[in-house]
DNA sequence: AGTAAATCGTGAATGAAATCCCGGTTGCTT
DNA sequence: AAGCAACCGGGATTTCATTCACGATTTACT
C-alpha cells in the first residue's frame, strides 16, 4: 500500500496553525487521556473550519481514521518531526529587560526543542543572576558563547538603536537565525534568517476592527 | 477631480503591513526631515515588493506623485485615520507578571492611540506599585475599573488557567475586545473580539526553516 | 447482518494575495 | 524645449488559502 506523499514545502498558513494543534492536543492528552481527536473538534476550539484541519494533517502526512478521528500521538509525532523539535536548537537571548526575562522563563520553548543557553545583557553588573533558570552573562561574551555552544538562534530583545550593531556582531560570529523583538528592521546577509516580531501589528488589527464596529453601530 | 475611492474593507495582510509603514515612516521623518518616500524605498526596508506597497497605499486612499513618491505626512495621516489612532482607546492589562509589566512600559501603545489605564494583578500586595507609569490595582476592582474608565480593550497576560474565568468576568462588565497573550484559547460571545497572540507560532516558522536549510545543505 | 451515523479525503469553486507588465505622469538635465 | 529617468496606477496573471460538496470508510446499533 503506497503511503500518502506529503508535499515538499509547507505553506505559511499551515505552519502557523500546526503550533496551535500541537499545543491544544498536547494539553488535552495530558488532562483526559484521549487517544484520538476529530478534525471538527480541533476546528471548533481554534475557531476555524474542519476542512482546514484535515488538509493540514494531510500536508504533514498524517492519516485519520473514519468515524474515529486522528490519533493524538501520531499527530504530535508528525508535528515534532516536520518542525524539527527533536534536533534541539541552542539559542541565546540578548537583552535581559522585562521582555527578555519573560521569554527566558517561558516554559514553552523547551517543549519545542529550543534550549536557551544564556541571557546576555549590556549591564555587566547583572552578570551571574539567574532569570527563569538561565544565567545572565555580560554582553562582551557574545561571540565566545555563540561559538562555544554552537548557538544557531538569537532572540533579540533590546532597544531599537542597539539591534543592528548586535545583529552584525552575531552574524559575524556564525549565527544562522535571529528572532527580532526590537521595534526596528534588520539588514543581514542573505544566508541569515530573520523573523521580525512586531507587537503592534496585533494592535493594528484590533484598532481597526474596534473602530469599524463603532462606526457601523453608529450608522445603523 | 474625483478622489479615488478606497475599498470599504481592508484586507488582513494589508493591515499587518500598515503598522510597519507607520513605524518606519515615522522614524525616518524624525531623523532626516524627509517629506517624501518612494514605494521601492519602503519595500526594500520591509523586505517586500514595491507593488505591494503601492497597492496598500491605494487601499487606504493615498495617492503618490510620479517621480517623487508618497508624501510622508499624508501617509501617516491616512494610517492614523484608517486605524483610528485618534479616537483613543482605553485599555487595561490583566496580570502584572513580567510580560504584563513589559507591555505596560512599552512606549509604542500611546503613540497608537492606546491608553493603558491600569494594570491589575491577583496579588493584592502589589497594589499601588507603579509599572511603566501605570498603577497596579487589585484584581477585584476589575469590574469597577472597566465601567468607570469605559475600558474597551483588555490585554490578558495571565497563566492559562486564569484566562477563561477572567474573560467571562470582563465580558460581563461590558468589555468589547480582548488581546490574549495567555497560551490558551478563549470562548466569548460573538459580539466580543478576541485576538490571540501565540508567541510560539513564530518559533514554528523559525524551526521549520532552520531545519529545512540544514537538510538542504546536507543533500547538496 | 444490515443500516445509520459520524468521520475522513479530495477535487472543484471561490476568494485573497502576490507578482508581472506596461502605459502615463512628472521632475531633472542639457 | 526636448528627452530621459524615476516613479506611480491599475489591469492581467498566477499562486496561495479557504470553503463547498460529495463519495468512501468505518464503527455502532438494531
Tab-separated table of C-alpha atoms (C1' of nucleotides) in Angstrom:
chain	number	residue	atom	x	y	z
A	1	UNK	CA	0.000	0.000	0.000
A	2	UNK	CA	1.533	3.305	-1.059
A	3	UNK	CA	1.851	5.856	1.713
A	4	UNK	CA	0.468	9.310	1.038
A	5	UNK	CA	3.207	11.667	-0.069
A	6	UNK	CA	3.304	14.927	1.874
A	7	UNK	CA	4.163	17.960	-0.232
A	8	UNK	CA	7.747	19.120	-0.047
A	9	UNK	CA	7.035	22.581	1.253
A	10	UNK	CA	4.584	23.542	3.941
A	11	UNK	CA	2.623	26.672	3.381
A	12	UNK	CA	2.923	29.606	5.685
A	13	UNK	CA	-0.639	29.423	6.918
A	14	UNK	CA	-0.307	25.752	7.725
A	15	UNK	CA	2.822	26.322	9.760
A	16	UNK	CA	1.042	28.919	11.840
A	17	UNK	CA	-1.705	26.504	12.678
A	18	UNK	CA	0.493	23.500	13.390
A	19	UNK	CA	1.727	25.024	16.597
A	20	UNK	CA	-1.818	25.610	17.734
A	21	UNK	CA	-2.664	21.990	17.078
A	22	UNK	CA	0.409	20.864	18.913
A	23	UNK	CA	-0.408	22.958	21.882
A	24	UNK	CA	-4.038	22.018	22.022
A	25	UNK	CA	-3.618	18.314	21.506
A	26	UNK	CA	-0.763	18.200	23.955
A	27	UNK	CA	-2.924	19.821	26.605
A	28	UNK	CA	-5.878	17.576	26.027
A	29	UNK	CA	-3.814	14.447	26.088
A	30	UNK	CA	-2.385	15.429	29.438
A	31	UNK	CA	-5.750	16.128	31.010
A	32	UNK	CA	-8.084	13.411	29.873
A	33	UNK	CA	-6.101	10.625	28.410
A	34	UNK	CA	-7.590	10.998	24.993
A	35	UNK	CA	-6.127	8.858	22.298
A	36	UNK	CA	-7.998	10.314	19.393
A	37	UNK	CA	-9.280	13.668	18.238
A	38	UNK	CA	-11.552	14.657	15.377
A	39	UNK	CA	-10.947	17.427	12.906
A	40	UNK	CA	-14.148	19.202	13.827
A	41	UNK	CA	-13.215	19.118	17.484
A	42	UNK	CA	-9.930	20.848	16.804
A	43	UNK	CA	-11.568	23.223	14.394
A	44	UNK	CA	-14.161	24.394	16.888
A	45	UNK	CA	-11.573	25.132	19.509
A	46	UNK	CA	-9.274	27.056	17.222
A	47	UNK	CA	-12.181	28.797	15.582
A	48	UNK	CA	-11.597	27.565	12.070
A	49	UNK	CA	-13.023	25.023	9.697
A	50	UNK	CA	-12.679	21.271	9.900
A	51	UNK	CA	-11.624	21.001	6.277
A	52	UNK	CA	-8.648	23.178	7.014
A	53	UNK	CA	-7.587	20.865	9.779
A	54	UNK	CA	-7.840	17.799	7.598
A	55	UNK	CA	-5.867	19.460	4.812
A	56	UNK	CA	-3.176	20.416	7.273
A	57	UNK	CA	-2.995	16.865	8.545
A	58	UNK	CA	-2.656	15.633	5.008
A	59	UNK	CA	0.128	18.143	4.460
A	60	UNK	CA	2.216	16.689	7.267
A	61	UNK	CA	1.467	13.153	6.220
A	62	UNK	CA	-0.942	12.111	8.952
A	63	UNK	CA	-3.914	9.981	8.036
A	64	UNK	CA	-7.127	9.916	10.021
A	65	UNK	CA	-9.437	7.035	10.780
A	66	UNK	CA	-13.023	7.373	9.612
A	67	UNK	CA	-15.585	7.515	12.336
A	68	UNK	CA	-12.808	7.989	14.893
A	69	UNK	CA	-10.598	10.922	14.016
A	70	UNK	CA	-6.846	11.313	14.239
A	71	UNK	CA	-4.634	9.540	16.708
A	72	UNK	CA	-3.242	12.164	19.018
A	73	UNK	CA	0.204	10.667	19.329
A	74	UNK	CA	0.584	10.307	15.593
A	75	UNK	CA	-0.296	13.941	15.094
A	76	UNK	CA	2.097	15.115	17.773
A	77	UNK	CA	4.894	12.983	16.397
A	78	UNK	CA	4.363	14.277	12.877
A	79	UNK	CA	4.446	17.870	14.040
A	80	UNK	CA	7.551	17.295	16.108
A	81	UNK	CA	9.141	15.767	13.088
A	82	UNK	CA	8.238	18.327	10.498
A	83	UNK	CA	9.091	21.251	12.782
A	84	UNK	CA	12.272	19.602	13.941
A	85	UNK	CA	11.558	19.780	17.655
A	86	UNK	CA	13.904	16.901	18.206
A	87	UNK	CA	17.114	18.328	16.832
A	88	UNK	CA	17.329	20.726	19.727
A	89	UNK	CA	18.434	24.189	18.802
A	90	UNK	CA	20.710	26.186	21.001
A	91	UNK	CA	19.590	29.753	21.466
A	92	UNK	CA	20.538	32.828	23.438
A	93	UNK	CA	18.526	35.845	24.442
A	94	UNK	CA	20.109	39.266	24.082
A	95	UNK	CA	18.689	41.886	26.403
A	96	UNK	CA	17.650	40.942	29.917
A	97	UNK	CA	14.961	43.568	30.223
A	98	UNK	CA	11.432	42.698	31.121
A	99	UNK	CA	10.663	41.095	27.803
A	100	UNK	CA	13.901	39.166	27.679
A	101	UNK	CA	13.372	37.842	31.178
A	102	UNK	CA	9.777	36.930	30.426
A	103	UNK	CA	10.902	34.926	27.424
A	104	UNK	CA	13.707	33.266	29.380
A	105	UNK	CA	11.176	31.890	31.800
A	106	UNK	CA	8.655	30.837	29.203
A	107	UNK	CA	8.333	27.107	29.704
A	108	UNK	CA	7.061	26.560	26.173
A	109	UNK	CA	10.431	26.844	24.498
A	110	UNK	CA	11.960	23.774	25.999
A	111	UNK	CA	8.920	21.799	24.951
A	112	UNK	CA	9.555	22.888	21.400
A	113	UNK	CA	13.136	21.790	21.255
A	114	UNK	CA	14.588	25.193	21.908
A	115	UNK	CA	17.183	25.401	24.593
A	116	UNK	CA	18.097	28.810	25.987
A	117	UNK	CA	21.759	28.703	26.899
A	118	UNK	CA	22.307	32.221	28.111
A	119	UNK	CA	20.756	35.599	28.623
A	120	UNK	CA	23.110	38.435	27.732
A	121	UNK	CA	22.827	41.961	28.973
A	122	UNK	CA	24.778	45.118	28.335
A	123	UNK	CA	24.828	45.943	32.038
A	124	UNK	CA	27.765	43.909	33.367
A	125	UNK	CA	26.578	44.213	36.954
A	126	UNK	CA	23.710	41.894	36.181
A	127	UNK	CA	26.008	39.053	35.207
A	128	UNK	CA	25.595	35.978	37.306
A	129	UNK	CA	21.933	36.489	38.112
A	130	UNK	CA	19.507	33.763	37.204
A	131	UNK	CA	16.342	34.606	35.262
A	132	UNK	CA	13.936	31.815	34.578
A	133	UNK	CA	16.629	29.231	35.073
A	134	UNK	CA	19.038	30.922	32.696
A	135	UNK	CA	22.225	32.649	33.699
A	136	UNK	CA	22.767	36.268	32.783
A	137	UNK	CA	26.111	36.942	31.114
A	138	UNK	CA	27.808	40.192	30.133
A	139	UNK	CA	27.444	41.255	26.554
A	140	UNK	CA	31.109	41.055	25.664
A	141	UNK	CA	30.949	37.293	25.904
A	142	UNK	CA	28.593	37.283	22.933
A	143	UNK	CA	30.998	35.848	20.392
A	144	UNK	CA	32.580	33.325	22.691
A	145	UNK	CA	29.220	31.974	23.826
A	146	UNK	CA	27.933	31.644	20.300
A	147	UNK	CA	30.975	29.687	19.282
A	148	UNK	CA	31.330	27.597	22.409
A	149	UNK	CA	27.693	26.478	22.498
A	150	UNK	CA	27.179	26.305	18.757
A	151	UNK	CA	24.266	28.673	19.064
A	152	UNK	CA	22.086	28.841	15.965
A	153	UNK	CA	19.418	31.288	17.018
A	154	UNK	CA	19.446	34.580	18.881
A	155	UNK	CA	16.389	36.191	20.393
A	156	UNK	CA	16.836	39.938	20.309
A	157	UNK	CA	15.017	41.913	22.989
A	158	UNK	CA	16.987	45.124	23.057
A	159	UNK	CA	16.130	48.754	22.306
A	160	UNK	CA	15.852	49.646	18.666
A	161	UNK	CA	19.171	51.507	18.454
A	162	UNK	CA	21.133	48.531	19.727
A	163	UNK	CA	19.634	45.945	17.428
A	164	UNK	CA	21.512	46.404	14.164
A	165	UNK	CA	25.053	46.545	15.603
A	166	UNK	CA	24.334	43.435	17.632
A	167	UNK	CA	22.958	41.687	14.592
A	168	UNK	CA	26.176	42.425	12.760
A	169	UNK	CA	28.291	41.013	15.542
A	170	UNK	CA	26.217	37.871	15.781
A	171	UNK	CA	26.247	37.222	12.086
A	172	UNK	CA	29.998	37.531	12.120
A	173	UNK	CA	30.168	35.004	14.898
A	174	UNK	CA	28.354	32.496	12.740
A	175	UNK	CA	24.758	32.781	13.903
A	176	UNK	CA	22.174	31.490	11.442
A	177	UNK	CA	18.872	32.984	12.577
A	178	UNK	CA	17.565	35.955	14.517
A	179	UNK	CA	14.210	36.320	16.189
A	180	UNK	CA	13.867	40.046	16.410
A	181	UNK	CA	11.638	41.619	19.050
A	182	UNK	CA	13.245	45.038	18.739
A	183	UNK	CA	10.972	47.523	17.010
A	184	UNK	CA	13.219	48.057	14.029
A	185	UNK	CA	14.125	46.232	10.858
A	186	UNK	CA	17.450	44.481	10.467
A	187	UNK	CA	19.717	44.186	7.468
A	188	UNK	CA	21.567	40.883	7.299
A	189	UNK	CA	23.367	38.849	4.648
A	190	UNK	CA	21.158	36.553	2.634
A	191	UNK	CA	22.202	33.377	4.382
A	192	UNK	CA	20.752	34.504	7.694
A	193	UNK	CA	17.087	34.080	8.557
A	194	UNK	CA	15.327	36.900	10.363
A	195	UNK	CA	11.884	36.814	11.818
A	196	UNK	CA	10.587	40.136	12.940
A	197	UNK	CA	8.036	40.041	15.730
A	198	UNK	CA	6.296	43.354	15.829
A	199	UNK	CA	3.964	43.573	18.771
A	200	UNK	CA	1.916	46.377	17.358
A	201	UNK	CA	0.710	44.626	14.245
A	202	UNK	CA	-1.751	42.888	16.504
A	203	UNK	CA	-2.785	46.256	17.791
A	204	UNK	CA	-3.418	47.477	14.280
A	205	UNK	CA	-5.917	44.763	13.685
A	206	UNK	CA	-7.684	45.287	16.984
A	207	UNK	CA	-7.840	49.024	16.480
A	208	UNK	CA	-9.241	48.665	13.011
A	209	UNK	CA	-11.976	46.265	13.977
A	210	UNK	CA	-12.924	48.118	17.120
A	211	UNK	CA	-13.253	51.224	15.078
A	212	UNK	CA	-15.241	49.669	12.322
A	213	UNK	CA	-17.647	48.213	14.791
A	214	UNK	CA	-18.240	51.633	16.279
A	215	UNK	CA	-18.951	53.371	13.038
A	216	UNK	CA	-21.158	50.544	11.918
A	217	UNK	CA	-23.240	50.737	15.055
A	218	UNK	CA	-23.497	54.465	14.646
A	219	UNK	CA	-24.755	54.307	11.082
A	220	UNK	CA	-27.355	51.651	11.574
B	1	UNK	CA	-11.454	65.976	-9.592
B	2	UNK	CA	-12.868	62.774	-8.199
B	3	UNK	CA	-10.898	61.321	-5.344
B	4	UNK	CA	-10.010	57.657	-5.564
B	5	UNK	CA	-12.426	55.577	-3.537
B	6	UNK	CA	-10.731	53.299	-1.036
B	7	UNK	CA	-12.344	49.900	-0.677
B	8	UNK	CA	-14.672	49.511	2.272
B	9	UNK	CA	-12.772	46.727	3.949
B	10	UNK	CA	-9.058	46.427	4.388
B	11	UNK	CA	-7.566	43.029	3.900
B	12	UNK	CA	-5.806	41.251	6.671
B	13	UNK	CA	-2.404	41.280	5.008
B	14	UNK	CA	-2.620	44.983	4.341
B	15	UNK	CA	-3.453	45.747	7.951
B	16	UNK	CA	-0.409	43.863	9.092
B	17	UNK	CA	1.817	45.924	6.885
B	18	UNK	CA	0.295	49.283	7.639
B	19	UNK	CA	1.786	49.303	11.091
B	20	UNK	CA	5.217	48.630	9.671
B	21	UNK	CA	4.846	51.530	7.288
B	22	UNK	CA	3.677	53.762	10.065
B	23	UNK	CA	6.585	52.845	12.211
B	24	UNK	CA	9.177	53.144	9.508
B	25	UNK	CA	7.983	56.408	8.028
B	26	UNK	CA	7.547	57.896	11.476
B	27	UNK	CA	11.134	57.043	12.321
B	28	UNK	CA	12.565	58.376	9.105
B	29	UNK	CA	10.658	61.591	9.318
B	30	UNK	CA	12.036	62.186	12.783
B	31	UNK	CA	15.646	61.563	11.781
B	32	UNK	CA	16.162	63.219	8.463
B	33	UNK	CA	13.349	65.573	7.790
B	34	UNK	CA	12.151	63.678	4.763
B	35	UNK	CA	8.944	64.866	3.247
B	36	UNK	CA	8.536	62.142	0.706
B	37	UNK	CA	9.186	58.438	0.368
B	38	UNK	CA	9.037	56.098	-2.590
B	39	UNK	CA	7.342	52.731	-2.681
B	40	UNK	CA	10.547	50.925	-3.565
B	41	UNK	CA	12.330	52.560	-0.649
B	42	UNK	CA	9.762	51.265	1.796
B	43	UNK	CA	9.686	47.898	0.097
B	44	UNK	CA	13.408	47.384	0.404
B	45	UNK	CA	13.425	48.105	4.084
B	46	UNK	CA	10.495	45.887	4.904
B	47	UNK	CA	11.744	43.208	2.581
B	48	UNK	CA	8.766	43.070	0.284
B	49	UNK	CA	7.836	44.229	-3.182
B	50	UNK	CA	7.175	47.776	-4.247
B	51	UNK	CA	3.932	46.837	-5.958
B	52	UNK	CA	2.588	45.618	-2.662
B	53	UNK	CA	3.336	48.942	-1.071
B	54	UNK	CA	1.603	50.869	-3.801
B	55	UNK	CA	-1.460	48.654	-3.619
B	56	UNK	CA	-1.613	49.150	0.117
B	57	UNK	CA	-1.413	52.893	-0.327
B	58	UNK	CA	-4.222	52.747	-2.812
B	59	UNK	CA	-6.232	50.713	-0.326
B	60	UNK	CA	-6.072	53.440	2.286
B	61	UNK	CA	-6.757	56.159	-0.237
B	62	UNK	CA	-3.320	57.725	-0.510
B	63	UNK	CA	-2.113	58.847	-3.908
B	64	UNK	CA	1.512	59.100	-4.816
B	65	UNK	CA	3.286	61.596	-7.021
B	66	UNK	CA	5.179	60.324	-10.043
B	67	UNK	CA	8.888	60.830	-9.919
B	68	UNK	CA	8.609	61.794	-6.246
B	69	UNK	CA	6.860	59.137	-4.230
B	70	UNK	CA	4.365	59.464	-1.418
B	71	UNK	CA	4.175	62.393	0.923
B	72	UNK	CA	5.117	61.116	4.338
B	73	UNK	CA	2.625	63.182	6.255
B	74	UNK	CA	-0.231	62.144	4.006
B	75	UNK	CA	0.616	58.501	4.517
B	76	UNK	CA	0.859	58.855	8.261
B	77	UNK	CA	-2.395	60.757	8.438
B	78	UNK	CA	-4.193	58.160	6.354
B	79	UNK	CA	-2.951	55.334	8.542
B	80	UNK	CA	-3.882	57.162	11.704
B	81	UNK	CA	-7.266	57.702	10.248
B	82	UNK	CA	-7.991	54.234	8.995
B	83	UNK	CA	-6.698	52.552	12.149
B	84	UNK	CA	-8.425	55.064	14.363
B	85	UNK	CA	-5.370	56.142	16.306
B	86	UNK	CA	-7.102	59.378	17.146
B	87	UNK	CA	-10.136	58.085	18.960
B	88	UNK	CA	-8.042	56.949	21.886
B	89	UNK	CA	-8.992	53.607	23.316
B	90	UNK	CA	-8.903	52.898	26.974
B	91	UNK	CA	-7.276	49.618	27.873
B	92	UNK	CA	-6.229	47.688	30.942
B	93	UNK	CA	-3.639	44.977	31.383
B	94	UNK	CA	-4.550	41.953	33.463
B	95	UNK	CA	-1.579	40.198	35.005
B	96	UNK	CA	1.391	42.206	36.238
B	97	UNK	CA	3.953	39.486	35.634
B	98	UNK	CA	6.988	40.052	33.520
B	99	UNK	CA	5.109	40.178	30.270
B	100	UNK	CA	2.364	42.404	31.631
B	101	UNK	CA	4.912	44.826	33.040
B	102	UNK	CA	6.888	44.821	29.837
B	103	UNK	CA	3.781	45.731	27.883
B	104	UNK	CA	2.795	48.398	30.395
B	105	UNK	CA	6.054	50.177	29.769
B	106	UNK	CA	6.001	49.787	26.011
B	107	UNK	CA	6.037	53.341	24.731
B	108	UNK	CA	4.529	52.344	21.407
B	109	UNK	CA	0.997	51.979	22.654
B	110	UNK	CA	0.438	55.593	23.490
B	111	UNK	CA	1.662	56.530	20.044
B	112	UNK	CA	-1.010	54.326	18.584
B	113	UNK	CA	-3.884	55.822	20.475
B	114	UNK	CA	-3.991	53.185	23.146
B	115	UNK	CA	-4.055	54.398	26.683
B	116	UNK	CA	-3.304	51.930	29.477
B	117	UNK	CA	-5.405	52.935	32.437
B	118	UNK	CA	-4.484	50.238	34.911
B	119	UNK	CA	-2.517	47.097	35.495
B	120	UNK	CA	-4.438	44.535	37.528
B	121	UNK	CA	-2.883	41.711	39.457
B	122	UNK	CA	-4.278	38.892	41.516
B	123	UNK	CA	-1.727	39.507	44.256
B	124	UNK	CA	-3.280	42.325	46.320
B	125	UNK	CA	0.011	43.185	47.961
B	126	UNK	CA	1.262	44.603	44.703
B	127	UNK	CA	-1.480	47.187	44.541
B	128	UNK	CA	-0.214	50.728	44.472
B	129	UNK	CA	3.058	49.965	42.740
B	130	UNK	CA	3.847	51.761	39.522
B	131	UNK	CA	4.992	49.791	36.490
B	132	UNK	CA	5.912	51.731	33.393
B	133	UNK	CA	3.868	54.687	34.513
B	134	UNK	CA	0.773	52.617	35.216
B	135	UNK	CA	-0.643	51.916	38.628
B	136	UNK	CA	-1.124	48.333	39.770
B	137	UNK	CA	-4.589	47.617	41.150
B	138	UNK	CA	-6.001	44.547	42.869
B	139	UNK	CA	-7.971	42.201	40.699
B	140	UNK	CA	-11.273	42.640	42.471
B	141	UNK	CA	-11.531	46.141	41.115
B	142	UNK	CA	-11.802	44.679	37.638
B	143	UNK	CA	-15.460	45.432	37.045
B	144	UNK	CA	-15.439	48.850	38.627
B	145	UNK	CA	-12.419	49.956	36.631
B	146	UNK	CA	-13.874	48.770	33.371
B	147	UNK	CA	-17.063	50.658	33.985
B	148	UNK	CA	-15.549	53.782	35.484
B	149	UNK	CA	-12.994	54.272	32.717
B	150	UNK	CA	-15.127	52.971	29.881
B	151	UNK	CA	-12.451	50.470	29.016
B	152	UNK	CA	-12.906	48.819	25.639
B	153	UNK	CA	-9.883	46.535	25.475
B	154	UNK	CA	-8.193	44.214	27.917
B	155	UNK	CA	-4.715	42.826	27.472
B	156	UNK	CA	-4.559	39.424	29.114
B	157	UNK	CA	-1.154	38.337	30.382
B	158	UNK	CA	-2.080	35.710	32.936
B	159	UNK	CA	-1.420	31.978	33.240
B	160	UNK	CA	-3.532	29.760	31.028
B	161	UNK	CA	-5.818	28.521	33.792
B	162	UNK	CA	-6.826	32.012	34.827
B	163	UNK	CA	-7.665	33.290	31.367
B	164	UNK	CA	-11.147	31.969	30.675
B	165	UNK	CA	-12.744	32.922	34.007
B	166	UNK	CA	-11.324	36.405	33.665
B	167	UNK	CA	-12.594	36.683	30.136
B	168	UNK	CA	-16.075	35.833	31.362
B	169	UNK	CA	-15.976	38.486	34.038
B	170	UNK	CA	-14.727	41.107	31.649
B	171	UNK	CA	-17.307	40.359	29.024
B	172	UNK	CA	-19.993	40.683	31.657
B	173	UNK	CA	-18.619	44.037	32.634
B	174	UNK	CA	-19.091	45.262	29.081
B	175	UNK	CA	-15.659	44.849	27.556
B	176	UNK	CA	-15.582	44.739	23.774
B	177	UNK	CA	-12.212	43.267	22.859
B	178	UNK	CA	-9.527	41.057	24.366
B	179	UNK	CA	-5.911	40.824	23.356
B	180	UNK	CA	-4.983	37.429	24.656
B	181	UNK	CA	-1.355	36.607	25.475
B	182	UNK	CA	-2.231	33.614	27.607
B	183	UNK	CA	-1.360	30.335	25.915
B	184	UNK	CA	-4.930	29.097	25.684
B	185	UNK	CA	-7.980	29.754	23.569
B	186	UNK	CA	-10.924	31.726	24.848
B	187	UNK	CA	-14.621	31.257	24.321
B	188	UNK	CA	-16.563	34.503	24.202
B	189	UNK	CA	-19.929	35.669	22.910
B	190	UNK	CA	-19.978	36.667	19.291
B	191	UNK	CA	-20.037	40.390	19.916
B	192	UNK	CA	-16.611	40.353	21.511
B	193	UNK	CA	-13.424	40.487	19.504
B	194	UNK	CA	-10.521	38.284	20.546
B	195	UNK	CA	-7.055	38.377	19.153
B	196	UNK	CA	-4.866	35.548	20.261
B	197	UNK	CA	-1.151	36.275	20.326
B	198	UNK	CA	0.682	32.998	20.440
B	199	UNK	CA	4.382	33.522	20.843
B	200	UNK	CA	5.339	30.109	19.614
B	201	UNK	CA	3.887	30.391	16.147
B	202	UNK	CA	6.918	32.482	15.356
B	203	UNK	CA	9.053	29.723	16.720
B	204	UNK	CA	7.360	27.193	14.485
B	205	UNK	CA	8.330	29.104	11.428
B	206	UNK	CA	11.906	29.601	12.531
B	207	UNK	CA	12.275	25.969	13.456
B	208	UNK	CA	10.891	24.804	10.157
B	209	UNK	CA	13.117	26.991	8.062
B	210	UNK	CA	16.239	26.336	10.090
B	211	UNK	CA	15.604	22.670	9.688
B	212	UNK	CA	14.901	22.807	6.020
B	213	UNK	CA	18.071	24.720	5.451
B	214	UNK	CA	20.081	22.063	7.229
B	215	UNK	CA	18.692	19.161	5.278
B	216	UNK	CA	19.054	21.085	2.063
B	217	UNK	CA	22.711	21.767	2.713
B	218	UNK	CA	23.230	18.140	3.628
B	219	UNK	CA	21.726	16.780	0.443
B	220	UNK	CA	23.515	19.078	-1.989
C	1	DA	C1'	-26.362	-8.918	9.038
C	2	DG	C1'	-27.655	-4.647	7.501
C	3	DT	C1'	-28.489	0.066	8.161
C	4	DA	C1'	-27.396	4.555	10.049
C	5	DA	C1'	-24.335	7.992	11.617
C	6	DA	C1'	-20.004	10.007	12.033
C	7	DT	C1'	-15.833	10.979	10.157
C	8	DC	C1'	-12.239	11.258	6.758
C	9	DG	C1'	-10.279	12.546	1.852
C	10	DT	C1'	-10.223	15.118	-2.050
C	11	DG	C1'	-11.479	17.550	-6.251
C	12	DA	C1'	-13.813	21.760	-7.680
C	13	DA	C1'	-15.086	26.535	-6.861
C	14	DT	C1'	-14.421	30.752	-4.784
C	15	DG	C1'	-11.784	34.347	-2.745
C	16	DA	C1'	-7.396	36.677	-1.315
C	17	DA	C1'	-2.683	37.969	-2.094
C	18	DA	C1'	1.391	38.462	-4.607
C	19	DT	C1'	3.578	39.331	-8.867
C	20	DC	C1'	4.102	40.878	-13.602
C	21	DC	C1'	3.604	44.197	-17.089
C	22	DC	C1'	3.208	48.391	-19.222
C	23	DG	C1'	1.306	52.928	-20.118
C	24	DG	C1'	1.172	57.634	-18.044
C	25	DT	C1'	2.924	61.474	-15.445
C	26	DT	C1'	6.322	64.417	-13.563
C	27	DG	C1'	10.696	66.383	-12.432
C	28	DC	C1'	15.567	66.758	-13.874
C	29	DT	C1'	19.120	67.593	-17.089
C	30	DT	C1'	21.122	69.548	-21.032
D	1	DA	C1'	12.363	72.765	-25.295
D	2	DA	C1'	13.110	68.028	-25.556
D	3	DG	C1'	14.418	63.787	-23.920
D	4	DC	C1'	15.279	60.825	-20.159
D	5	DA	C1'	14.619	58.525	-15.911
D	6	DA	C1'	12.040	57.695	-11.799
D	7	DC	C1'	8.001	56.744	-10.093
D	8	DC	C1'	3.024	55.757	-9.853
D	9	DG	C1'	-1.592	53.293	-11.359
D	10	DG	C1'	-4.036	49.689	-12.468
D	11	DG	C1'	-5.174	45.653	-15.457
D	12	DA	C1'	-3.855	40.713	-16.098
D	13	DT	C1'	-1.879	36.559	-14.429
D	14	DT	C1'	-0.554	33.276	-11.135
D	15	DT	C1'	-0.036	31.386	-6.774
D	16	DC	C1'	-1.931	30.563	-2.323
D	17	DA	C1'	-5.808	29.793	1.009
D	18	DT	C1'	-10.433	28.787	2.236
D	19	DT	C1'	-14.804	26.906	1.557
D	20	DC	C1'	-18.048	23.703	-0.532
D	21	DA	C1'	-19.763	19.347	-1.917
D	22	DC	C1'	-19.825	14.618	-2.031
D	23	DG	C1'	-18.168	9.906	-2.128
D	24	DA	C1'	-15.727	6.435	0.725
D	25	DT	C1'	-14.775	4.132	5.091
D	26	DT	C1'	-15.555	2.548	9.499
D	27	DT	C1'	-17.976	1.863	13.915
D	28	DA	C1'	-22.287	1.425	16.493
D	29	DC	C1'	-26.864	-0.018	16.797
D	30	DT	C1'	-30.982	-2.825	15.944
